[in-house]
Tab-separated table of C-alpha atoms in Angstrom:
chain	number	residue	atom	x	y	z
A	1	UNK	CA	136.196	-81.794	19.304
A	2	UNK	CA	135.862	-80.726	15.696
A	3	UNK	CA	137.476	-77.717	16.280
A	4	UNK	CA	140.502	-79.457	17.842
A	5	UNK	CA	140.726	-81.913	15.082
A	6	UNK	CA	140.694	-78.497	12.892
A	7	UNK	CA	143.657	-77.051	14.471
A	8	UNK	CA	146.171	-80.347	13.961
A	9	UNK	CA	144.586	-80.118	10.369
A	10	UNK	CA	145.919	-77.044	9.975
A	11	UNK	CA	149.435	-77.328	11.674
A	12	UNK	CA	150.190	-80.152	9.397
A	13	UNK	CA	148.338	-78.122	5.770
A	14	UNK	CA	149.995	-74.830	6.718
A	15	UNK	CA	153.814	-76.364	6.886
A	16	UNK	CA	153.323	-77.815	3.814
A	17	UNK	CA	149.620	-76.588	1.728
A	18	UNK	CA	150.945	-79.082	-1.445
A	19	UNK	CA	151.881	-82.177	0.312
A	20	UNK	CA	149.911	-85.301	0.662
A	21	UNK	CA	150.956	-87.665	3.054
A	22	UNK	CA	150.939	-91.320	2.398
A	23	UNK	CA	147.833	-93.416	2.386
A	24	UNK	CA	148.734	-96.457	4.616
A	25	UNK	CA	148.549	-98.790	2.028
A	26	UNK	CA	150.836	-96.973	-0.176
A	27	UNK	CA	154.967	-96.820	1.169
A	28	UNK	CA	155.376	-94.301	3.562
A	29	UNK	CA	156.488	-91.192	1.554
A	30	UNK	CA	156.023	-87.980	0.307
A	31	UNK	CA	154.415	-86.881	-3.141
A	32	UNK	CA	154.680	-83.187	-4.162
A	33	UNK	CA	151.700	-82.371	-6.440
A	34	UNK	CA	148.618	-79.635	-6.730
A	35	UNK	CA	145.654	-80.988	-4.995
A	36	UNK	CA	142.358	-79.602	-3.475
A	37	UNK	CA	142.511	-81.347	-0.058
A	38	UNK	CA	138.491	-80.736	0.468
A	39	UNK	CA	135.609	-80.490	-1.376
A	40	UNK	CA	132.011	-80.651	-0.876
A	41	UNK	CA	128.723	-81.106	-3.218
A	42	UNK	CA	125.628	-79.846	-1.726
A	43	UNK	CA	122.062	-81.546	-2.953
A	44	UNK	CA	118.899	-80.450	-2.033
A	45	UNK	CA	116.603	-83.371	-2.892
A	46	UNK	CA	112.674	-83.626	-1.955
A	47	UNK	CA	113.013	-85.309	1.371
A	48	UNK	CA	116.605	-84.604	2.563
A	49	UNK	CA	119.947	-82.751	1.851
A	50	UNK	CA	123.026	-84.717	0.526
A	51	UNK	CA	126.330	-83.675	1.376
A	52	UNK	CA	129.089	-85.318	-0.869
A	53	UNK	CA	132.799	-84.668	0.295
A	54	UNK	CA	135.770	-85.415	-1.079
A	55	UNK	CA	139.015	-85.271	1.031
A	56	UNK	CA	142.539	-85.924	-0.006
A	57	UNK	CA	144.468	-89.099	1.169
A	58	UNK	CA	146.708	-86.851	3.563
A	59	UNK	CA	144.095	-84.705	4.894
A	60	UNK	CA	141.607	-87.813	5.617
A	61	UNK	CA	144.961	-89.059	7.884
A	62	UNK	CA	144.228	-85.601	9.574
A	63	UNK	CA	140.934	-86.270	10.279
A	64	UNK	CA	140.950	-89.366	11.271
A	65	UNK	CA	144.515	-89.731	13.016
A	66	UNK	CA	143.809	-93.622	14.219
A	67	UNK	CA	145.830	-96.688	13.239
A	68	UNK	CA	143.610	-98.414	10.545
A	69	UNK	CA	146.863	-100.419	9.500
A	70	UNK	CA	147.573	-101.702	5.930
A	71	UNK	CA	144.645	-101.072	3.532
A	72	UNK	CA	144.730	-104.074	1.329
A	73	UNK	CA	143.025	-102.327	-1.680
A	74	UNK	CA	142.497	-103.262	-5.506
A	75	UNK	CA	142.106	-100.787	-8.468
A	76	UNK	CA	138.361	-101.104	-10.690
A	77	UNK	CA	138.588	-98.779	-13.445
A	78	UNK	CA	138.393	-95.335	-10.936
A	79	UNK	CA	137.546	-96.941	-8.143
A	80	UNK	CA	139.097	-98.939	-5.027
A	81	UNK	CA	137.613	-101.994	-3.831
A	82	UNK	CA	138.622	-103.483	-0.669
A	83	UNK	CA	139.913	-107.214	-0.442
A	84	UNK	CA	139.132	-107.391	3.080
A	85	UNK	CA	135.690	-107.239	4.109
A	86	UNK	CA	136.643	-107.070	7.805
A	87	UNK	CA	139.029	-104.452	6.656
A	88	UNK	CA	136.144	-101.808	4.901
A	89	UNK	CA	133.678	-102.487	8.067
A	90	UNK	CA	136.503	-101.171	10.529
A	91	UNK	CA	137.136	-98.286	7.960
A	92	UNK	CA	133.180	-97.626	7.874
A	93	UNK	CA	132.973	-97.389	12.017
A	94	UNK	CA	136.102	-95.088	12.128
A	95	UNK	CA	134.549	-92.551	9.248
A	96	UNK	CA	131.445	-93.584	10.545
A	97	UNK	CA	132.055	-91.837	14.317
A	98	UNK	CA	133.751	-88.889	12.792
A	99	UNK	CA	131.227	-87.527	9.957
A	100	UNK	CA	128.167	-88.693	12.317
A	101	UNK	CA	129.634	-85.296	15.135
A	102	UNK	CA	129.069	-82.814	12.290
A	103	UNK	CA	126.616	-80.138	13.104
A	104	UNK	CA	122.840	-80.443	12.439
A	105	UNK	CA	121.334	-78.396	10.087
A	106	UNK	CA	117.625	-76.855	10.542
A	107	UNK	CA	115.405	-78.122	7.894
A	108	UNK	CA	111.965	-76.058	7.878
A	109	UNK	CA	112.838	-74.914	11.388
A	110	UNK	CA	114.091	-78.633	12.493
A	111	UNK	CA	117.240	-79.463	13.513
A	112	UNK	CA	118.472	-82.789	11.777
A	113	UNK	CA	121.286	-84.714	12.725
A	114	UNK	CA	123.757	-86.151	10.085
A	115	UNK	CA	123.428	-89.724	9.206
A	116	UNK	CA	126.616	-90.929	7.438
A	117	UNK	CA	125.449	-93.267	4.228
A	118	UNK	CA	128.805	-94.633	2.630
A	119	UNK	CA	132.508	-94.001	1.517
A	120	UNK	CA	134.423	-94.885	-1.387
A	121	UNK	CA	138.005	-94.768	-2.350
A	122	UNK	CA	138.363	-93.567	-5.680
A	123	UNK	CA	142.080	-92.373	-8.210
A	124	UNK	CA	143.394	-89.255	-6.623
A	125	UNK	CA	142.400	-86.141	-9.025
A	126	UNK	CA	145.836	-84.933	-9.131
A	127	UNK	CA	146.859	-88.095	-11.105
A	128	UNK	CA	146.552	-86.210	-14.382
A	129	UNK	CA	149.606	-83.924	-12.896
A	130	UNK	CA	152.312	-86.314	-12.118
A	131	UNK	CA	153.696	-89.205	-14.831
A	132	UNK	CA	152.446	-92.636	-14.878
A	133	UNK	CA	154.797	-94.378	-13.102
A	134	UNK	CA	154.243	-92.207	-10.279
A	135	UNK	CA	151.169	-93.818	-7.646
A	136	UNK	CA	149.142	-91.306	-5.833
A	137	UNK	CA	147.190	-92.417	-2.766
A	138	UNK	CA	143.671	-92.743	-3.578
A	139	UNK	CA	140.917	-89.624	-2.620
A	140	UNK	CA	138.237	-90.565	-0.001
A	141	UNK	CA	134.602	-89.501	-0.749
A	142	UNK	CA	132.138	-89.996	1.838
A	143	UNK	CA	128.403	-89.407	1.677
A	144	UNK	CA	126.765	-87.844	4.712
A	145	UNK	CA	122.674	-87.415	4.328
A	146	UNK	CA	120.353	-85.213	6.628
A	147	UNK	CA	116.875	-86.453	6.205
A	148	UNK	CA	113.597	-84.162	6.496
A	149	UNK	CA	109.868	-85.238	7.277
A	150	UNK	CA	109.102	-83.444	4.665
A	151	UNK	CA	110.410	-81.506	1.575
A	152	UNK	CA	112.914	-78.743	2.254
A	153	UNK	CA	111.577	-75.506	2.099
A	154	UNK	CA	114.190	-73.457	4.346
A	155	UNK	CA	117.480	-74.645	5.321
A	156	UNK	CA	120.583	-73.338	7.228
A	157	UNK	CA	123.590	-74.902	5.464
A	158	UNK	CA	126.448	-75.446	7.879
A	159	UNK	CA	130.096	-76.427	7.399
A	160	UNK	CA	132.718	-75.921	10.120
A	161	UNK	CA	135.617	-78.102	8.667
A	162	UNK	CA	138.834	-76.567	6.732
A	163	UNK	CA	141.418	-77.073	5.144
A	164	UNK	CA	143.337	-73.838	5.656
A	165	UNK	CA	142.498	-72.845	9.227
A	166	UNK	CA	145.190	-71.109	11.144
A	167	UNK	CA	147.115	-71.095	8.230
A	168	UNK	CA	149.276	-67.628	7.055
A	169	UNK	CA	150.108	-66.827	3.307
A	170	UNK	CA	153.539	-65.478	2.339
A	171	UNK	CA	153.910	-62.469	4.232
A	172	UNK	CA	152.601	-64.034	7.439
A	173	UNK	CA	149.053	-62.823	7.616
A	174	UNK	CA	146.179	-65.066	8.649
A	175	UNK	CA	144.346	-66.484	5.727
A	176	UNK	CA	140.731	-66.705	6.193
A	177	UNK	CA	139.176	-70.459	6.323
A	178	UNK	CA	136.915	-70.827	3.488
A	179	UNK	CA	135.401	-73.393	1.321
A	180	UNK	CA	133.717	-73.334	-2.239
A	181	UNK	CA	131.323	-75.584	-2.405
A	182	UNK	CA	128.012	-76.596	-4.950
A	183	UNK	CA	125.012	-76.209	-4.263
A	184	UNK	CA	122.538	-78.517	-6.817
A	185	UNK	CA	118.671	-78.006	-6.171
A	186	UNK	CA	116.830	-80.033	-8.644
A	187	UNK	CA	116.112	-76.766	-10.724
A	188	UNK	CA	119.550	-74.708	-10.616
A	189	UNK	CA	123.320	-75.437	-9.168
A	190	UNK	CA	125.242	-72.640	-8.189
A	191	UNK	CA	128.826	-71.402	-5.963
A	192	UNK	CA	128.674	-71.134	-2.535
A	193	UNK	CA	131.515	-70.158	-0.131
A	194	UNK	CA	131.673	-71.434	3.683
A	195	UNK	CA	134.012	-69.171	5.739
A	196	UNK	CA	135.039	-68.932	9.657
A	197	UNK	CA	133.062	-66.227	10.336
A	198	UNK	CA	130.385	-67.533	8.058
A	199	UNK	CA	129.883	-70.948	8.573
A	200	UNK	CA	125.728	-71.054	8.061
A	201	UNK	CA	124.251	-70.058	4.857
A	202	UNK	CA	120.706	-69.683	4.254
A	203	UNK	CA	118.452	-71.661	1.419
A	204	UNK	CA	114.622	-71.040	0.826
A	205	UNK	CA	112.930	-72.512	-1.956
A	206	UNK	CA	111.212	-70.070	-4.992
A	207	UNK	CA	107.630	-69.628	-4.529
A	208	UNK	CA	107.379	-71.137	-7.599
A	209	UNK	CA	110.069	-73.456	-8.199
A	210	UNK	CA	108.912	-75.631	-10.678
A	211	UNK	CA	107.837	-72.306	-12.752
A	212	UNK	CA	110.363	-70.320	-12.299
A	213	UNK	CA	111.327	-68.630	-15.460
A	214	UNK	CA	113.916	-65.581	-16.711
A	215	UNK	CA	111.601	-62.988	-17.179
A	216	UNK	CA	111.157	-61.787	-20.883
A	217	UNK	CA	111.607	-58.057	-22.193
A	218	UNK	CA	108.391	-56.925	-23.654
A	219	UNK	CA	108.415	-55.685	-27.213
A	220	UNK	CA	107.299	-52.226	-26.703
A	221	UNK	CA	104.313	-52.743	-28.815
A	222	UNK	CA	102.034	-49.483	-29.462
A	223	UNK	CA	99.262	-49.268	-26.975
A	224	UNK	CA	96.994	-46.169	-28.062
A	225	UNK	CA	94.375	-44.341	-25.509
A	226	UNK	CA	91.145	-44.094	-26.496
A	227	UNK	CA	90.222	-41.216	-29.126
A	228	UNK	CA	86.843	-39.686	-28.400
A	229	UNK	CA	85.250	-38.150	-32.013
A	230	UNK	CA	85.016	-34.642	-30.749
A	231	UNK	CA	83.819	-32.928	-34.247
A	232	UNK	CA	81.604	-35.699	-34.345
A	233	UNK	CA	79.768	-34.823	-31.462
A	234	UNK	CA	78.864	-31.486	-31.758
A	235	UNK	CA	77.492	-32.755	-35.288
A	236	UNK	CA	75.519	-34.955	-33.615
A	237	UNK	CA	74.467	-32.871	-31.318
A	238	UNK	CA	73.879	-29.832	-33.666
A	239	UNK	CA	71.471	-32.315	-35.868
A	240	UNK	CA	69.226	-32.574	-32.488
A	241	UNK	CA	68.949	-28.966	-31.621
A	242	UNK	CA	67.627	-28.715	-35.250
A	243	UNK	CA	65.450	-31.599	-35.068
A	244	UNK	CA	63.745	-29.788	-31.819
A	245	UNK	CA	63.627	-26.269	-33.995
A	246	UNK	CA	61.699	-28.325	-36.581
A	247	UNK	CA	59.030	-29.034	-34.878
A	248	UNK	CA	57.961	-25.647	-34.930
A	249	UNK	CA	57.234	-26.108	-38.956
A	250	UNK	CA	54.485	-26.867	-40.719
A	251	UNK	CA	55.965	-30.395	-41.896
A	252	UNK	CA	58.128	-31.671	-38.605
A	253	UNK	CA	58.538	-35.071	-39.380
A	254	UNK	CA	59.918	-34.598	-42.791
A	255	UNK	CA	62.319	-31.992	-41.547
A	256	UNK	CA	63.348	-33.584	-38.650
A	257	UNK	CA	64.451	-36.618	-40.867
A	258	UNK	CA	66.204	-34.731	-43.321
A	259	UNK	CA	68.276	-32.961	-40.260
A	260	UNK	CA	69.112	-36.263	-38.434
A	261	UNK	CA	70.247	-38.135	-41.652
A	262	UNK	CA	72.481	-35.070	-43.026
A	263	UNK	CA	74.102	-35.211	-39.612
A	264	UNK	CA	74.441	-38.631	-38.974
A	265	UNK	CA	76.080	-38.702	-42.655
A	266	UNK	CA	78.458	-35.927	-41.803
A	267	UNK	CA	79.542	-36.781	-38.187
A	268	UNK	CA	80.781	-40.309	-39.631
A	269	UNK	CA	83.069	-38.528	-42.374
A	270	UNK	CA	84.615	-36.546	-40.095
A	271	UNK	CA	84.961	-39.217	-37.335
A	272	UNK	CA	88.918	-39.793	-37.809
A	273	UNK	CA	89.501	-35.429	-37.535
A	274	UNK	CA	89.492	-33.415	-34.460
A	275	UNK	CA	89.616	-36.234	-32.274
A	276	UNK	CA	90.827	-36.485	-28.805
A	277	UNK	CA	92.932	-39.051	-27.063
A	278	UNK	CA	92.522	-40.498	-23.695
A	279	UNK	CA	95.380	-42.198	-22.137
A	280	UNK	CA	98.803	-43.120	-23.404
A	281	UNK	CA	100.557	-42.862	-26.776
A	282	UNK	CA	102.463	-45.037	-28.989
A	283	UNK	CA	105.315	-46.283	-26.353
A	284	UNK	CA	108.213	-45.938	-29.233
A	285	UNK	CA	106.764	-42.032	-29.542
A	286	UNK	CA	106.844	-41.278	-25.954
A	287	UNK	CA	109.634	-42.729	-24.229
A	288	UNK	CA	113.250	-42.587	-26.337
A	289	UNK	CA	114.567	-42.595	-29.884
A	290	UNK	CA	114.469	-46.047	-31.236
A	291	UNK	CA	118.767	-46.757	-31.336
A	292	UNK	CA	118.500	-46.365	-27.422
A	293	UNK	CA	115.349	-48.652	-26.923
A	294	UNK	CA	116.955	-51.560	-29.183
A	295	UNK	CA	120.613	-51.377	-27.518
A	296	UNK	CA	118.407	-52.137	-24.104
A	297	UNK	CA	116.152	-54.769	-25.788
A	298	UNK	CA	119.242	-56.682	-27.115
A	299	UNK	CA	121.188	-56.160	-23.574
A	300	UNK	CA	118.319	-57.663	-21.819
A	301	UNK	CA	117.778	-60.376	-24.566
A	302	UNK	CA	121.316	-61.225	-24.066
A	303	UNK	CA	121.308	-61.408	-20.392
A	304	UNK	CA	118.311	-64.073	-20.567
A	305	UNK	CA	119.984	-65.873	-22.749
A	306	UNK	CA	123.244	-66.395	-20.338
A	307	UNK	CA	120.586	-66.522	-17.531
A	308	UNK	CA	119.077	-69.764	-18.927
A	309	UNK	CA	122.043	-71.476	-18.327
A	310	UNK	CA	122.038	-71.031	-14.574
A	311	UNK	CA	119.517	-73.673	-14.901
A	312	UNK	CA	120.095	-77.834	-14.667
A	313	UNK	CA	118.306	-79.657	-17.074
A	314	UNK	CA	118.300	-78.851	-20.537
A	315	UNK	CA	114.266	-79.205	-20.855
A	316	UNK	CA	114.049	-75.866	-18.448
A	317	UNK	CA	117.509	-74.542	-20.181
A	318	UNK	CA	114.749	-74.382	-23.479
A	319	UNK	CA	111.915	-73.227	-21.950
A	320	UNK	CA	113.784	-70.099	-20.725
A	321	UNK	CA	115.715	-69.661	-24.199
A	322	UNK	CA	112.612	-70.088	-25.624
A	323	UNK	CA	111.299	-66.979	-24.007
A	324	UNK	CA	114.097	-64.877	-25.868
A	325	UNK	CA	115.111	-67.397	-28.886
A	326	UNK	CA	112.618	-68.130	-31.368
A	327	UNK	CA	111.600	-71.998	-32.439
A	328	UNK	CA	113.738	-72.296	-35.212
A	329	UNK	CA	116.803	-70.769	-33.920
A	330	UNK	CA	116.880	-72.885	-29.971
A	331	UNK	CA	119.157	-75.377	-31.272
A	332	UNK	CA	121.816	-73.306	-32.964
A	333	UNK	CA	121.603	-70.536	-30.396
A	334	UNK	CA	121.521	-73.312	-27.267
A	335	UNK	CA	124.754	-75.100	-28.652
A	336	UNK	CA	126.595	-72.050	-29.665
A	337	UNK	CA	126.441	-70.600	-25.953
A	338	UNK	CA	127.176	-73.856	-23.973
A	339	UNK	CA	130.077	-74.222	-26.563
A	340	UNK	CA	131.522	-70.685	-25.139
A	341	UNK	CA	130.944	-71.649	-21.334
A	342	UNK	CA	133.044	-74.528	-21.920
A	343	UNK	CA	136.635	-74.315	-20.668
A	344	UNK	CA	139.224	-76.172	-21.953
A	345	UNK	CA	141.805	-75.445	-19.831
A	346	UNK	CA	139.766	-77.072	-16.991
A	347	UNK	CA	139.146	-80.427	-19.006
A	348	UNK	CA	136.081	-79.429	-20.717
A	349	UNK	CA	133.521	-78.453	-17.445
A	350	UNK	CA	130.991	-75.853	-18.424
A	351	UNK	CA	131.736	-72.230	-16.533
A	352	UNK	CA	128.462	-70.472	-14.041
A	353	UNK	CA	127.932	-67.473	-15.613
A	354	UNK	CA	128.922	-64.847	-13.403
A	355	UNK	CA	128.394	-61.432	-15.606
A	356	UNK	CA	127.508	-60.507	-18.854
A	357	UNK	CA	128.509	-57.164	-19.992
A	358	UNK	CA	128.245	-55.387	-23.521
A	359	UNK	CA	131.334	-54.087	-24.802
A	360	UNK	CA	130.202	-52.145	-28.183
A	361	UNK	CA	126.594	-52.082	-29.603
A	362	UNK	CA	126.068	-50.874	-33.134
A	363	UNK	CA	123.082	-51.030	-35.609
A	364	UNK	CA	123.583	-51.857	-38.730
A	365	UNK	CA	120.620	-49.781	-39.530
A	366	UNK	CA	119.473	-46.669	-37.232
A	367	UNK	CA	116.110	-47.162	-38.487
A	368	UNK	CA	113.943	-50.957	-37.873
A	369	UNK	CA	112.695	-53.069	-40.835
A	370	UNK	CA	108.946	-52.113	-41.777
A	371	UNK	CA	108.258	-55.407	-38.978
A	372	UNK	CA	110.103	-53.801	-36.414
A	373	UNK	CA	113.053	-56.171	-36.858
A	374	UNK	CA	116.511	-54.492	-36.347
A	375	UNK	CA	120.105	-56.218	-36.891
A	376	UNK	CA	122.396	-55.207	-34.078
A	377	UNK	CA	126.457	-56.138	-34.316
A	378	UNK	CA	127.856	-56.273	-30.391
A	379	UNK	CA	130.789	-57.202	-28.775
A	380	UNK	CA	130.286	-58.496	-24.916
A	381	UNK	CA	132.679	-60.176	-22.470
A	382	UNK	CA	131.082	-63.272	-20.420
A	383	UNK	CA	132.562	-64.167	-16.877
A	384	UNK	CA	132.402	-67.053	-15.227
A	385	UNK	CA	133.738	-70.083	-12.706
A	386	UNK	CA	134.120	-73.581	-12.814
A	387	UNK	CA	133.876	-75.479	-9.575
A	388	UNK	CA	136.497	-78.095	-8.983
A	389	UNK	CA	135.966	-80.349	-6.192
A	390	UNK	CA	137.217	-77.477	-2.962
A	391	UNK	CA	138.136	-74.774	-5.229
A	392	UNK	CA	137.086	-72.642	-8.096
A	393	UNK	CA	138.836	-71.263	-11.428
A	394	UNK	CA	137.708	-68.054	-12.579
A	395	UNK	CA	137.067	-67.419	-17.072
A	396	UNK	CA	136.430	-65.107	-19.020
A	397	UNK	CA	135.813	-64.558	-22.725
A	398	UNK	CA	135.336	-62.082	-25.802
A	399	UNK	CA	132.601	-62.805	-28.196
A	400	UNK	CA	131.569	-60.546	-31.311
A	401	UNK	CA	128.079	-61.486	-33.407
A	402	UNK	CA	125.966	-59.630	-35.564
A	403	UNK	CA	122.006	-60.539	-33.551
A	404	UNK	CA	118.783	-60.027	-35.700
A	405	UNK	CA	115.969	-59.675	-33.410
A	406	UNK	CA	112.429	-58.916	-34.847
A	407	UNK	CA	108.531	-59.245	-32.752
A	408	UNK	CA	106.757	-62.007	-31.901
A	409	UNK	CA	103.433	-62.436	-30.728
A	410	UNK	CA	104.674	-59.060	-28.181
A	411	UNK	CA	107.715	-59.709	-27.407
A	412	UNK	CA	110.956	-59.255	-28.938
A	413	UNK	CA	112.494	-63.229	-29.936
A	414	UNK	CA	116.319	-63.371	-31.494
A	415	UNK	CA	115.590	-64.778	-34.985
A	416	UNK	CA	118.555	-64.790	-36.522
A	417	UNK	CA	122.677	-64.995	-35.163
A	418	UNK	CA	125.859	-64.413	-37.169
A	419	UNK	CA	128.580	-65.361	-34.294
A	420	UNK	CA	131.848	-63.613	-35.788
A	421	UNK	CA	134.131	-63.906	-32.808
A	422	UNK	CA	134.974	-66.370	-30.127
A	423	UNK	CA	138.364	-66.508	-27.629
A	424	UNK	CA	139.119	-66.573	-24.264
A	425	UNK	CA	139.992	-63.430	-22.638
A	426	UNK	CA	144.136	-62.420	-22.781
């Protein structure tokens, strides 16, 4: 049935992908505008999955192609409120048998049926494209909930609806159905995309999800073998031959002292020469000149830094920077990145990182302070997306910033920033 439904979705979207047909309490007529006709906000929450969709006034008439007559509907600040009880029951039992036939998803290994919870009418979100005196039919979002026994673990997403199936772009080639969605587990929120041929996507929880944490690059402290005293030991060993010869004298004792306190005497002034080392040497000694190992340290510092912000809540956005960032410098350094995700051509939402990738590296000095601490001046490009609700806009940006970044307590921390550079990429 939902497939059928899909197809008479699509004959009427394809026609016409930037019309939305009237709402039927608005007049009967057509409004030209950009508009996502679906979205859909995934939640993973401890004893069910919430799935939050938002359709378009002409693609809910799609969906739901019954006579529901004239909506007699009054605007609250965003939202609609009906004037009719009567009126919002009928409209809760028509969107009520439709969302209830979407697929089950398996929960642990359970298949669980979707319960639909409620339904709003709320201002269309193409308003802010089209002049005031201009009305928009309102946007329908509709909360459907799949409840688990117990906490989600492992989960097969599923999504079967679109918006663009059977449609063809410009040169009359099939477009594939597809639909960016949002995935929000109460530790990270990320992009997902439902297609045709991939309607099922796969969750599993982290072992550890309430530890989970960016992992930090080690500061490549020295970590010496063990040096055996080698000149030492034949000393030692020399003083108790000649303690065994003495005892062939007239006066052993005496001699035998004498021998064992001249070489106990000499063996510990010549403990620190002619030694020999047992297992590894200093790591900066070994493995690569020191320019190479602090353009890595920085790059990996970097990447943590952007990686924190994959994360929800700004308590666990911390704890990660704190892993990279040290105390004093969490504030300035949390601020100064979310202020580069943020996209103002897309009303302020904060970008996903996507990629971080260096550009130029330089030190200022070849050689590290007599700390360790080396000042690094970089230029990197950050990628990212911001999800709208059924669609996604892609950024990018050019930042330039001389990074100080010394040891602490093993591991390399960013102690000090000097941002230089900041724009969105041309």
């Amino acid at each position: 049935m939902l497939r059928a439904i899909a197809l008479l979705i699509a004959l009427g979207m394809s026609a016409h992908p930037a019309v939305v047909h009237a709402h039927p309490h608005s007049p009967l007529e057509l409004i030209t505008h950009e508009h996502p006709a679906l979205g859909l906000i995934i939640s993973i929450e401890s004893d069910r999955i919430v799935y939050d969709v938002s359709l378009s006034n002409g693609f809910l008439n799609t969906l739901v192609p019954k006579e529901r007559g004239f909506l007699k509907l009054r605007l609250e600040e965003n939202t609609f409120i009906f004037e009719d009880p009567e009126q919002e029951a009928a409209e809760r039992r028509i969107l009520d048998e439709y969302f209830s036939q979407l697929p089950p998803l398996k929960i642990n290994g359970v298949d669980c049926k979707p319960q639909f919870e409620s339904f709003k009418f709320v201002r269309s979100s193409a308003s802010a494209n089209i002049t005031e005196s201009e009305t928009l039919p309102p946007d329908a979002r509709v909360r459907v909930v799949y409840r688990s026994s117990d906490e989600p673990r492992r989960v097969e997403l599923v999504w079967i609806v679109f918006a663009n199936e059977y449609s063809v772009d410009a040169f009359g080639d099939p477009i594939e159905p597809s639909l960016a969605a949002r995935l929000d587990t109460r530790v990270r929120s990320r992009i997902i995309t439902f297609t045709g041929d991939k309607p099922v996507i796969e969750w599993e929880a982290p072992q550890a999800q309430t530890d989970m944490r960016v992992e930090v690059a080690s500061s490549g402290s020295n970590s010496a073998g063990r040096t055996i005293p080698i000149v030492s030991v034949i000393i030692v060993f020399a003083g108790l031959a000649g303690c065994w010869l003495a005892g062939r004298s007239k006066r052993p004792w005496r001699i035998r002292l004498i021998v064992l306190v001249i070489a106990a005497v000499t063996a510990f002034q010549v403990r620190n020469f002619g030694g020999y080392t047992l297992g590894s040497q200093p790591e900066r000694a070994t493995i690569e000149p020191f320019p190479k190992v602090a353009s890595k340290v920085f790059e990996a510092l970097l990447t943590n830094v952007y990686r924190a912000f994959d994360f929800r809540s700004e308590s666990d956005i911390y704890d990660v920077l704190a892993q990279s960032v040290d105390g004093p410098l969490l504030d300035s350094v949390y601020k100064e990145i979310r202020a580069g995700l943020v996209s103002a051509e897309q009303g302020g939402a904060v970008a996903k990182v996507k990629s971080v990738e260096i550009l130029e590296s330089k030190l200022v000095d070849p050689e590290p302070k007599r700390d360790g601490a080396f000042e690094i001046k970089t230029r990197w490009r950050v990628e990212g997306m911001v999800y709208h609700w059924g669609h996604v806009h892609d950024t990018a940006s050019i930042f330039e910033a001389i990074y100080t970044v010394a040891p602490r307590d093993g591991f390399w921390k960013i102690i000090k920033t000097d941002m230089t550079s900041a724009s969105p990429e041309k």
